[in-house]
Short mmCIF file of C-alpha atoms in Angstrom, two decimals:
data_model
loop_
_atom_site.label_atom_id
_atom_site.label_comp_id
_atom_site.label_asym_id
_atom_site.label_seq_id
_atom_site.Cartn_x
_atom_site.Cartn_y
_atom_site.Cartn_z
CA MET A 1 39.16 -24.86 -1.36
CA ASN A 2 36.75 -22.54 -3.09
CA LYS A 3 36.73 -19.82 -0.40
CA ASN A 4 39.33 -18.45 1.96
CA ILE A 5 39.58 -20.12 5.34
CA LYS A 6 38.29 -17.11 7.31
CA ASP A 7 35.07 -17.02 5.27
CA ILE A 8 34.53 -20.75 5.83
CA ILE A 9 35.13 -20.39 9.58
CA PHE A 10 32.69 -17.49 9.88
CA GLU A 11 30.02 -19.09 7.66
CA ARG A 12 30.03 -22.63 9.12
CA ARG A 13 26.97 -23.60 11.16
CA THR A 14 25.84 -26.66 13.04
CA ILE A 15 23.17 -28.38 10.98
CA HIS A 16 20.30 -30.08 12.78
CA ASN A 17 18.06 -31.00 9.83
CA TYR A 18 19.32 -32.91 6.83
CA ASN A 19 17.81 -33.95 3.53
CA GLN A 20 18.08 -37.43 1.99
CA ASN A 21 20.89 -36.63 -0.47
CA ILE A 22 23.96 -38.82 -0.07
CA VAL A 23 27.43 -37.40 0.47
CA SER A 24 29.99 -39.27 -1.63
CA ASP A 25 32.42 -41.63 0.08
CA GLU A 26 35.19 -39.64 -1.60
CA ILE A 27 34.18 -36.45 0.23
CA ILE A 28 33.80 -38.30 3.53
CA ASN A 29 37.24 -39.92 3.12
CA GLU A 30 38.80 -36.55 2.23
CA SER A 31 37.20 -35.06 5.35
CA ILE A 32 38.77 -37.84 7.41
CA ASP A 33 42.14 -37.02 5.83
CA CYS A 34 41.58 -33.42 6.97
CA PHE A 35 40.70 -34.66 10.46
CA LEU A 36 43.99 -36.55 10.57
CA GLN A 37 45.97 -33.35 10.00
CA ALA A 38 45.07 -32.06 13.46
CA PRO A 39 47.94 -31.23 15.78
CA ASN A 40 48.43 -33.78 18.52
CA HIS A 41 50.87 -33.84 21.39
CA ARG A 42 53.82 -36.17 20.72
CA HIS A 43 52.01 -37.31 17.55
CA THR A 44 50.06 -39.94 19.46
CA GLN A 45 47.29 -40.00 16.83
CA PRO A 46 44.80 -40.99 19.54
CA TRP A 47 41.82 -41.63 17.31
CA LYS A 48 39.83 -44.06 15.28
CA ILE A 49 36.72 -43.35 13.25
CA LYS A 50 33.96 -45.85 12.68
CA ILE A 51 31.30 -45.19 10.06
CA ALA A 52 28.00 -46.59 11.30
CA ASN A 53 26.13 -48.65 8.73
CA ARG A 54 22.38 -48.45 8.05
CA PRO A 55 21.30 -51.31 10.38
CA GLN A 56 23.45 -49.89 13.18
CA ARG A 57 21.93 -46.46 12.70
CA GLU A 58 18.41 -47.87 12.76
CA ARG A 59 19.20 -49.70 16.00
CA LEU A 60 20.76 -46.53 17.47
CA ALA A 61 17.55 -44.70 16.58
CA GLU A 62 15.48 -47.27 18.47
CA ASP A 63 17.84 -47.10 21.45
CA ALA A 64 17.70 -43.28 21.43
CA VAL A 65 13.91 -43.38 21.54
CA GLU A 66 14.00 -45.82 24.46
CA MET A 67 16.48 -43.62 26.34
CA LYS A 68 14.30 -40.54 25.84
CA LYS A 69 11.17 -42.45 26.92
CA THR A 70 12.77 -43.08 30.33
CA LYS A 71 12.79 -39.31 30.88
CA LYS A 72 9.39 -38.34 29.47
CA GLU A 73 6.48 -39.51 27.40
CA LEU A 74 7.02 -38.99 23.67
CA SER A 75 4.50 -38.18 20.98
CA GLU A 76 4.61 -39.97 17.62
CA THR A 77 5.98 -36.76 16.09
CA GLN A 78 8.82 -36.67 18.63
CA ILE A 79 9.62 -40.34 18.04
CA LYS A 80 9.74 -39.74 14.28
CA ALA A 81 12.06 -36.75 14.79
CA ILE A 82 14.45 -38.76 16.99
CA LYS A 83 14.56 -41.60 14.47
CA ALA A 84 15.18 -39.16 11.60
CA LYS A 85 18.13 -37.71 13.52
CA TYR A 86 19.86 -41.09 13.31
CA THR A 87 18.72 -42.27 9.90
CA CYS A 88 18.41 -39.18 7.71
CA PRO A 89 21.89 -37.59 7.57
CA SER A 90 24.02 -39.19 4.90
CA HIS A 91 26.69 -40.36 7.34
CA LEU A 92 27.17 -41.00 11.04
CA LEU A 93 30.83 -41.08 12.03
CA VAL A 94 31.60 -42.46 15.46
CA ILE A 95 34.66 -40.72 16.88
CA LEU A 96 36.78 -42.93 19.13
CA GLN A 97 39.58 -41.88 21.45
CA ILE A 98 42.23 -44.43 22.34
CA LYS A 99 42.24 -44.66 26.14
CA SER A 100 45.29 -43.59 28.13
CA ASP A 101 46.27 -44.27 31.73
CA SER A 102 47.45 -40.66 31.99
CA GLU A 103 44.82 -38.01 32.76
CA PHE A 104 47.05 -35.37 31.18
CA GLN A 105 47.48 -37.43 28.00
CA SER A 106 43.73 -38.03 27.83
CA LYS A 107 43.11 -34.26 27.92
CA GLU A 108 45.75 -33.71 25.24
CA ASP A 109 44.22 -36.45 23.10
CA TYR A 110 40.69 -35.04 23.46
CA ALA A 111 41.98 -31.61 22.46
CA ALA A 112 43.60 -33.15 19.37
CA ILE A 113 40.35 -34.88 18.45
CA SER A 114 38.48 -31.59 18.85
CA CYS A 115 40.93 -29.95 16.44
CA GLY A 116 40.43 -32.83 14.01
CA LEU A 117 36.67 -32.45 14.17
CA MET A 118 36.95 -28.76 13.35
CA ASN A 119 39.19 -29.56 10.38
CA MET A 120 36.60 -32.07 9.20
CA SER A 121 33.69 -29.68 9.70
CA LEU A 122 35.37 -26.85 7.83
CA TYR A 123 36.32 -29.09 4.92
CA LEU A 124 32.80 -30.48 4.68
CA TRP A 125 31.23 -27.02 4.93
CA ASP A 126 33.31 -25.94 1.94
CA LYS A 127 31.80 -28.91 0.08
CA ASN A 128 28.25 -27.84 1.06
CA VAL A 129 27.98 -30.65 3.59
CA GLY A 130 26.69 -29.82 7.05
CA THR A 131 27.81 -31.40 10.30
CA LYS A 132 26.76 -31.76 13.89
CA TRP A 133 29.00 -32.93 16.72
CA SER A 134 27.04 -34.74 19.43
CA THR A 135 28.12 -36.08 22.80
CA GLY A 136 24.69 -37.15 24.04
CA GLY A 137 24.03 -39.94 26.50
CA ILE A 138 23.76 -42.56 23.77
CA THR A 139 27.49 -42.14 23.07
CA ARG A 140 28.17 -43.42 26.60
CA SER A 141 25.67 -46.28 26.58
CA GLU A 142 26.98 -49.81 26.98
CA LYS A 143 24.44 -50.87 24.31
CA THR A 144 26.07 -48.46 21.85
CA TYR A 145 29.52 -49.93 22.47
CA GLN A 146 28.14 -53.43 21.88
CA LEU A 147 26.15 -52.49 18.80
CA LEU A 148 29.12 -50.75 17.18
CA ASP A 149 31.56 -53.46 18.30
CA VAL A 150 33.74 -50.96 20.16
CA ASP A 151 36.00 -52.39 22.88
CA GLU A 152 35.42 -50.05 25.81
CA ASN A 153 38.67 -51.21 27.40
CA VAL A 154 40.59 -49.76 24.44
CA TYR A 155 38.42 -46.90 23.15
CA GLU A 156 36.07 -44.24 24.42
CA ILE A 157 33.31 -43.02 22.13
CA VAL A 158 33.83 -39.27 22.44
CA GLY A 159 31.00 -38.34 20.11
CA PHE A 160 29.05 -38.75 16.93
CA MET A 161 29.68 -36.58 13.89
CA TRP A 162 26.62 -36.30 11.66
CA ALA A 163 27.36 -35.31 8.07
CA GLY A 164 24.89 -34.65 5.31
CA HIS A 165 23.33 -32.32 2.84
CA TYR A 166 20.84 -29.74 4.06
CA ASP A 167 18.26 -27.36 2.62
CA HIS A 168 18.44 -24.43 5.04
CA THR A 169 21.39 -22.71 6.69
CA PRO A 170 20.64 -21.69 10.28
CA LYS A 171 21.02 -18.07 11.29
CA LYS A 172 24.35 -17.07 12.78
CA PRO A 173 24.20 -17.15 16.57
CA ALA A 174 25.61 -14.26 18.57
CA LYS A 175 29.36 -14.61 19.03
CA LEU A 176 31.82 -12.62 21.06
CA ALA A 177 34.36 -10.43 19.31
CA ALA A 178 38.11 -10.47 19.99
CA GLU A 179 37.89 -7.31 22.09
CA ASP A 180 35.34 -9.08 24.33
CA VAL A 181 37.74 -11.83 25.36
CA ILE A 182 41.20 -10.32 25.35
CA ILE A 183 42.25 -9.45 28.91
#
């Protein structure tokens, strides 16, 4: 890494707007290797990652627009923005959790996946690649499972990870300090 880990942690931001530049498959694969280093209870490795292809992303964009239209009327500008969210970032990684019959194991597995996502985000940030973790309604849609050929009896889509290059770094949001949370 080019910087120390504390600097990367403190500098990382969620990116909402991406440019059209492509992130190399090598960097994406290395970020997945970083994801896989996450601690996980009893080494269950409860995850799979699917990289959505262009036609899948275009279909997800259409489905997202339709889902939003059921809640409110959308302007052409809003429709364009929703479609860009799905088609513009270089990569859309679909994060899958292997289902468990045990509620405790499911919580442990989700925690492990969360750690993996942070590993991935920090690695990508160091490579000047932004990310956004999303758990919106489309991740729970039956149409999404069908489109992505995910067996909902085996896996749960626990979120989308957007990854791509960006032009502007968002301002740092207010965060608590250690002395604010230690009791």
